[in-house]
mmCIF file with all atom_site columns, C-alpha atoms in Angstrom:
data_model
loop_
_atom_site.group_PDB
_atom_site.id
_atom_site.type_symbol
_atom_site.label_atom_id
_atom_site.label_alt_id
_atom_site.label_comp_id
_atom_site.label_asym_id
_atom_site.label_entity_id
_atom_site.label_seq_id
_atom_site.pdbx_PDB_ins_code
_atom_site.Cartn_x
_atom_site.Cartn_y
_atom_site.Cartn_z
_atom_site.occupancy
_atom_site.B_iso_or_equiv
_atom_site.pdbx_formal_charge
_atom_site.auth_seq_id
_atom_site.auth_comp_id
_atom_site.auth_asym_id
_atom_site.auth_atom_id
_atom_site.pdbx_PDB_model_num
ATOM 1   C CA . MET A 1 1   ? -73.320 3.842  34.028 1.00 0.00 ? 1   MET A CA 1
ATOM 2   C CA . LEU A 1 2   ? -72.038 6.204  31.365 1.00 0.00 ? 2   LEU A CA 1
ATOM 3   C CA . SER A 1 3   ? -72.295 5.329  27.731 1.00 0.00 ? 3   SER A CA 1
ATOM 4   C CA . PRO A 1 4   ? -69.555 5.970  24.981 1.00 0.00 ? 4   PRO A CA 1
ATOM 5   C CA . LEU A 1 5   ? -71.635 9.206  23.933 1.00 0.00 ? 5   LEU A CA 1
ATOM 6   C CA . GLU A 1 6   ? -70.685 10.799 27.310 1.00 0.00 ? 6   GLU A CA 1
ATOM 7   C CA . PRO A 1 7   ? -68.500 13.346 25.164 1.00 0.00 ? 7   PRO A CA 1
ATOM 8   C CA . ASP A 1 8   ? -71.669 14.264 23.677 1.00 0.00 ? 8   ASP A CA 1
ATOM 9   C CA . LEU A 1 9   ? -72.934 15.223 27.122 1.00 0.00 ? 9   LEU A CA 1
ATOM 10  C CA . VAL A 1 10  ? -70.280 16.537 28.829 1.00 0.00 ? 10  VAL A CA 1
ATOM 11  C CA . LEU A 1 11  ? -67.700 18.315 26.752 1.00 0.00 ? 11  LEU A CA 1
ATOM 12  C CA . PRO A 1 12  ? -70.294 20.711 24.947 1.00 0.00 ? 12  PRO A CA 1
ATOM 13  C CA . GLU A 1 13  ? -71.045 21.728 28.574 1.00 0.00 ? 13  GLU A CA 1
ATOM 14  C CA . LEU A 1 14  ? -67.329 22.121 29.256 1.00 0.00 ? 14  LEU A CA 1
ATOM 15  C CA . VAL A 1 15  ? -66.810 24.247 25.808 1.00 0.00 ? 15  VAL A CA 1
ATOM 16  C CA . ALA A 1 16  ? -69.869 26.505 27.140 1.00 0.00 ? 16  ALA A CA 1
ATOM 17  C CA . ARG A 1 17  ? -68.372 27.370 30.084 1.00 0.00 ? 17  ARG A CA 1
ATOM 18  C CA . ALA A 1 18  ? -64.851 27.804 29.031 1.00 0.00 ? 18  ALA A CA 1
ATOM 19  C CA . ALA A 1 19  ? -63.831 31.517 27.871 1.00 0.00 ? 19  ALA A CA 1
ATOM 20  C CA . ARG A 1 20  ? -62.775 32.033 24.290 1.00 0.00 ? 20  ARG A CA 1
ATOM 21  C CA . GLY A 1 21  ? -59.279 31.058 23.402 1.00 0.00 ? 21  GLY A CA 1
ATOM 22  C CA . PRO A 1 22  ? -57.081 27.904 23.377 1.00 0.00 ? 22  PRO A CA 1
ATOM 23  C CA . GLN A 1 23  ? -58.871 26.145 26.241 1.00 0.00 ? 23  GLN A CA 1
ATOM 24  C CA . ARG A 1 24  ? -62.313 26.510 24.432 1.00 0.00 ? 24  ARG A CA 1
ATOM 25  C CA . ASP A 1 25  ? -60.826 25.405 21.056 1.00 0.00 ? 25  ASP A CA 1
ATOM 26  C CA . GLY A 1 26  ? -59.180 22.526 22.693 1.00 0.00 ? 26  GLY A CA 1
ATOM 27  C CA . LEU A 1 27  ? -62.348 21.206 24.280 1.00 0.00 ? 27  LEU A CA 1
ATOM 28  C CA . PHE A 1 28  ? -64.352 21.703 20.989 1.00 0.00 ? 28  PHE A CA 1
ATOM 29  C CA . ALA A 1 29  ? -61.294 19.726 19.180 1.00 0.00 ? 29  ALA A CA 1
ATOM 30  C CA . LEU A 1 30  ? -61.475 17.162 21.870 1.00 0.00 ? 30  LEU A CA 1
ATOM 31  C CA . TRP A 1 31  ? -65.395 16.840 21.266 1.00 0.00 ? 31  TRP A CA 1
ATOM 32  C CA . LEU A 1 32  ? -64.956 16.522 17.493 1.00 0.00 ? 32  LEU A CA 1
ATOM 33  C CA . VAL A 1 33  ? -62.260 13.652 17.629 1.00 0.00 ? 33  VAL A CA 1
ATOM 34  C CA . ALA A 1 34  ? -64.349 11.905 20.364 1.00 0.00 ? 34  ALA A CA 1
ATOM 35  C CA . ARG A 1 35  ? -67.536 11.918 18.094 1.00 0.00 ? 35  ARG A CA 1
ATOM 36  C CA . VAL A 1 36  ? -65.475 10.491 15.167 1.00 0.00 ? 36  VAL A CA 1
ATOM 37  C CA . ALA A 1 37  ? -63.917 7.865  17.324 1.00 0.00 ? 37  ALA A CA 1
ATOM 38  C CA . GLY A 1 38  ? -67.389 6.812  18.563 1.00 0.00 ? 38  GLY A CA 1
ATOM 39  C CA . ASP A 1 39  ? -68.554 6.542  15.137 1.00 0.00 ? 39  ASP A CA 1
ATOM 40  C CA . LEU A 1 40  ? -65.628 4.239  14.056 1.00 0.00 ? 40  LEU A CA 1
ATOM 41  C CA . VAL A 1 41  ? -66.815 1.460  16.455 1.00 0.00 ? 41  VAL A CA 1
ATOM 42  C CA . LEU A 1 42  ? -70.521 1.644  15.344 1.00 0.00 ? 42  LEU A CA 1
ATOM 43  C CA . GLU A 1 43  ? -72.073 -1.721 14.329 1.00 0.00 ? 43  GLU A CA 1
ATOM 44  C CA . PRO A 1 44  ? -72.426 -2.313 11.305 1.00 0.00 ? 44  PRO A CA 1
ATOM 45  C CA . PRO A 1 45  ? -69.003 -0.446 10.523 1.00 0.00 ? 45  PRO A CA 1
ATOM 46  C CA . ILE A 1 46  ? -69.177 2.553  8.426  1.00 0.00 ? 46  ILE A CA 1
ATOM 47  C CA . PRO A 1 47  ? -67.752 2.002  4.832  1.00 0.00 ? 47  PRO A CA 1
ATOM 48  C CA . GLU A 1 48  ? -63.907 3.091  4.280  1.00 0.00 ? 48  GLU A CA 1
ATOM 49  C CA . ARG A 1 49  ? -64.778 5.896  1.996  1.00 0.00 ? 49  ARG A CA 1
ATOM 50  C CA . PRO A 1 50  ? -66.947 7.841  4.116  1.00 0.00 ? 50  PRO A CA 1
ATOM 51  C CA . VAL A 1 51  ? -64.826 7.187  7.151  1.00 0.00 ? 51  VAL A CA 1
ATOM 52  C CA . ARG A 1 52  ? -61.669 8.491  4.885  1.00 0.00 ? 52  ARG A CA 1
ATOM 53  C CA . ARG A 1 53  ? -63.508 11.674 4.099  1.00 0.00 ? 53  ARG A CA 1
ATOM 54  C CA . ARG A 1 54  ? -64.729 12.206 7.813  1.00 0.00 ? 54  ARG A CA 1
ATOM 55  C CA . LEU A 1 55  ? -61.131 11.825 9.063  1.00 0.00 ? 55  LEU A CA 1
ATOM 56  C CA . ASP A 1 56  ? -59.930 14.176 6.241  1.00 0.00 ? 56  ASP A CA 1
ATOM 57  C CA . ALA A 1 57  ? -62.740 16.740 7.109  1.00 0.00 ? 57  ALA A CA 1
ATOM 58  C CA . LEU A 1 58  ? -61.746 16.441 11.100 1.00 0.00 ? 58  LEU A CA 1
ATOM 59  C CA . GLU A 1 59  ? -58.114 16.843 10.253 1.00 0.00 ? 59  GLU A CA 1
ATOM 60  C CA . HIS A 1 60  ? -59.032 20.302 8.239  1.00 0.00 ? 60  HIS A CA 1
ATOM 61  C CA . ARG A 1 61  ? -61.040 21.500 10.944 1.00 0.00 ? 61  ARG A CA 1
ATOM 62  C CA . LEU A 1 62  ? -58.505 20.860 13.717 1.00 0.00 ? 62  LEU A CA 1
ATOM 63  C CA . SER A 1 63  ? -55.853 22.652 11.614 1.00 0.00 ? 63  SER A CA 1
ATOM 64  C CA . SER A 1 64  ? -58.005 25.950 11.829 1.00 0.00 ? 64  SER A CA 1
ATOM 65  C CA . LEU A 1 65  ? -58.136 25.960 15.695 1.00 0.00 ? 65  LEU A CA 1
ATOM 66  C CA . THR A 1 66  ? -55.896 27.421 18.265 1.00 0.00 ? 66  THR A CA 1
ATOM 67  C CA . LEU A 1 67  ? -55.062 24.585 20.662 1.00 0.00 ? 67  LEU A CA 1
ATOM 68  C CA . PRO A 1 68  ? -52.990 24.273 23.808 1.00 0.00 ? 68  PRO A CA 1
ATOM 69  C CA . ALA A 1 69  ? -49.719 23.098 23.043 1.00 0.00 ? 69  ALA A CA 1
ATOM 70  C CA . PRO A 1 70  ? -49.648 19.562 24.753 1.00 0.00 ? 70  PRO A CA 1
ATOM 71  C CA . LEU A 1 71  ? -52.987 18.840 22.962 1.00 0.00 ? 71  LEU A CA 1
ATOM 72  C CA . ARG A 1 72  ? -51.635 20.190 19.504 1.00 0.00 ? 72  ARG A CA 1
ATOM 73  C CA . ARG A 1 73  ? -48.653 17.766 19.712 1.00 0.00 ? 73  ARG A CA 1
ATOM 74  C CA . ALA A 1 74  ? -50.717 14.875 20.879 1.00 0.00 ? 74  ALA A CA 1
ATOM 75  C CA . LEU A 1 75  ? -53.501 15.087 18.024 1.00 0.00 ? 75  LEU A CA 1
ATOM 76  C CA . PRO A 1 76  ? -51.684 13.830 15.029 1.00 0.00 ? 76  PRO A CA 1
ATOM 77  C CA . GLY A 1 77  ? -50.745 10.505 16.755 1.00 0.00 ? 77  GLY A CA 1
ATOM 78  C CA . ALA A 1 78  ? -54.435 10.335 17.601 1.00 0.00 ? 78  ALA A CA 1
ATOM 79  C CA . LEU A 1 79  ? -55.358 10.932 14.011 1.00 0.00 ? 79  LEU A CA 1
ATOM 80  C CA . ALA A 1 80  ? -53.039 8.482  12.692 1.00 0.00 ? 80  ALA A CA 1
ATOM 81  C CA . LEU A 1 81  ? -54.308 5.686  15.228 1.00 0.00 ? 81  LEU A CA 1
ATOM 82  C CA . LEU A 1 82  ? -58.008 6.441  13.874 1.00 0.00 ? 82  LEU A CA 1
ATOM 83  C CA . ARG A 1 83  ? -56.743 6.324  10.135 1.00 0.00 ? 83  ARG A CA 1
ATOM 84  C CA . ASP A 1 84  ? -55.301 2.882  11.137 1.00 0.00 ? 84  ASP A CA 1
ATOM 85  C CA . GLY A 1 85  ? -58.747 1.092  10.690 1.00 0.00 ? 85  GLY A CA 1
ATOM 86  C CA . ASP A 1 86  ? -58.285 -1.270 13.705 1.00 0.00 ? 86  ASP A CA 1
ATOM 87  C CA . ARG A 1 87  ? -61.546 -1.711 15.807 1.00 0.00 ? 87  ARG A CA 1
ATOM 88  C CA . ARG A 1 88  ? -59.493 -1.255 18.763 1.00 0.00 ? 88  ARG A CA 1
ATOM 89  C CA . ALA A 1 89  ? -57.904 2.359  17.462 1.00 0.00 ? 89  ALA A CA 1
ATOM 90  C CA . PRO A 1 90  ? -60.406 4.566  18.490 1.00 0.00 ? 90  PRO A CA 1
ATOM 91  C CA . GLY A 1 91  ? -60.216 3.449  22.151 1.00 0.00 ? 91  GLY A CA 1
ATOM 92  C CA . THR A 1 92  ? -56.566 3.686  21.993 1.00 0.00 ? 92  THR A CA 1
ATOM 93  C CA . ALA A 1 93  ? -56.664 7.054  20.269 1.00 0.00 ? 93  ALA A CA 1
ATOM 94  C CA . LEU A 1 94  ? -58.510 8.524  22.983 1.00 0.00 ? 94  LEU A CA 1
ATOM 95  C CA . GLN A 1 95  ? -56.487 6.822  25.880 1.00 0.00 ? 95  GLN A CA 1
ATOM 96  C CA . GLN A 1 96  ? -53.235 8.526  24.364 1.00 0.00 ? 96  GLN A CA 1
ATOM 97  C CA . LEU A 1 97  ? -55.147 11.765 24.665 1.00 0.00 ? 97  LEU A CA 1
ATOM 98  C CA . VAL A 1 98  ? -55.910 11.525 28.433 1.00 0.00 ? 98  VAL A CA 1
ATOM 99  C CA . ALA A 1 99  ? -52.487 13.069 29.702 1.00 0.00 ? 99  ALA A CA 1
ATOM 100 C CA . PRO A 1 100 ? -52.304 16.009 27.433 1.00 0.00 ? 100 PRO A CA 1
ATOM 101 C CA . VAL A 1 101 ? -55.800 16.615 28.197 1.00 0.00 ? 101 VAL A CA 1
ATOM 102 C CA . ARG A 1 102 ? -55.374 16.612 31.794 1.00 0.00 ? 102 ARG A CA 1
ATOM 103 C CA . GLU A 1 103 ? -52.409 19.104 31.459 1.00 0.00 ? 103 GLU A CA 1
ATOM 104 C CA . SER A 1 104 ? -54.104 21.439 29.237 1.00 0.00 ? 104 SER A CA 1
ATOM 105 C CA . LEU A 1 105 ? -57.767 21.213 29.744 1.00 0.00 ? 105 LEU A CA 1
ATOM 106 C CA . GLY A 1 106 ? -58.241 19.853 33.075 1.00 0.00 ? 106 GLY A CA 1
ATOM 107 C CA . ALA A 1 107 ? -59.276 16.887 35.064 1.00 0.00 ? 107 ALA A CA 1
ATOM 108 C CA . GLU A 1 108 ? -62.918 16.740 34.291 1.00 0.00 ? 108 GLU A CA 1
ATOM 109 C CA . ALA A 1 109 ? -62.194 16.708 30.461 1.00 0.00 ? 109 ALA A CA 1
ATOM 110 C CA . ALA A 1 110 ? -59.500 14.079 30.680 1.00 0.00 ? 110 ALA A CA 1
ATOM 111 C CA . GLU A 1 111 ? -61.649 11.792 32.960 1.00 0.00 ? 111 GLU A CA 1
ATOM 112 C CA . THR A 1 112 ? -64.436 12.193 30.537 1.00 0.00 ? 112 THR A CA 1
ATOM 113 C CA . ILE A 1 113 ? -61.981 10.934 27.719 1.00 0.00 ? 113 ILE A CA 1
ATOM 114 C CA . ALA A 1 114 ? -60.614 8.136  29.926 1.00 0.00 ? 114 ALA A CA 1
ATOM 115 C CA . ARG A 1 115 ? -64.255 6.747  30.436 1.00 0.00 ? 115 ARG A CA 1
ATOM 116 C CA . THR A 1 116 ? -64.941 6.938  26.699 1.00 0.00 ? 116 THR A CA 1
ATOM 117 C CA . ALA A 1 117 ? -61.589 5.355  25.759 1.00 0.00 ? 117 ALA A CA 1
ATOM 118 C CA . ARG A 1 118 ? -62.444 2.294  28.066 1.00 0.00 ? 118 ARG A CA 1
ATOM 119 C CA . ALA A 1 119 ? -66.149 2.177  26.784 1.00 0.00 ? 119 ALA A CA 1
ATOM 120 C CA . LEU A 1 120 ? -64.682 2.001  23.164 1.00 0.00 ? 120 LEU A CA 1
ATOM 121 C CA . ARG A 1 121 ? -62.223 -0.612 23.810 1.00 0.00 ? 121 ARG A CA 1
ATOM 122 C CA . GLY A 1 122 ? -64.862 -2.759 25.463 1.00 0.00 ? 122 GLY A CA 1
ATOM 123 C CA . GLY A 1 123 ? -64.423 -1.924 29.063 1.00 0.00 ? 123 GLY A CA 1
ATOM 124 C CA . ARG A 1 124 ? -67.120 -1.110 31.468 1.00 0.00 ? 124 ARG A CA 1
ATOM 125 C CA . PRO A 1 125 ? -67.344 2.845  31.635 1.00 0.00 ? 125 PRO A CA 1
ATOM 126 C CA . SER A 1 126 ? -67.248 3.781  35.193 1.00 0.00 ? 126 SER A CA 1
ATOM 127 C CA . ALA A 1 127 ? -70.089 5.657  36.929 1.00 0.00 ? 127 ALA A CA 1
ATOM 128 C CA . GLY A 1 128 ? -69.450 9.531  36.987 1.00 0.00 ? 128 GLY A CA 1
#
């Protein structure tokens, strides 16, 4: 069974294998978003002020990356959900990225994000 930390294992490997350009930047952006989403469901919860700062830093870093169009269009919605503050929002935000990730970055990255989204929402992650 894989943990919610799976993006920390799979996505850096995909980034390392990708050629420079939008696909590599997209995988890196996805890894950043997945890490922040995972941190938002930690127990005990992170205080609100550091969360806001972390999301602001994430948004700033994402703005400097060259991303594939489907992912570039989907990220603002995911970030809005992460800012929502609801405990289920991180899993929902990642779930909404699955289709754009599959379209622009491939099935392996999409499946990683789907498993992580399920784990963050409290479902059982599937074995990979």
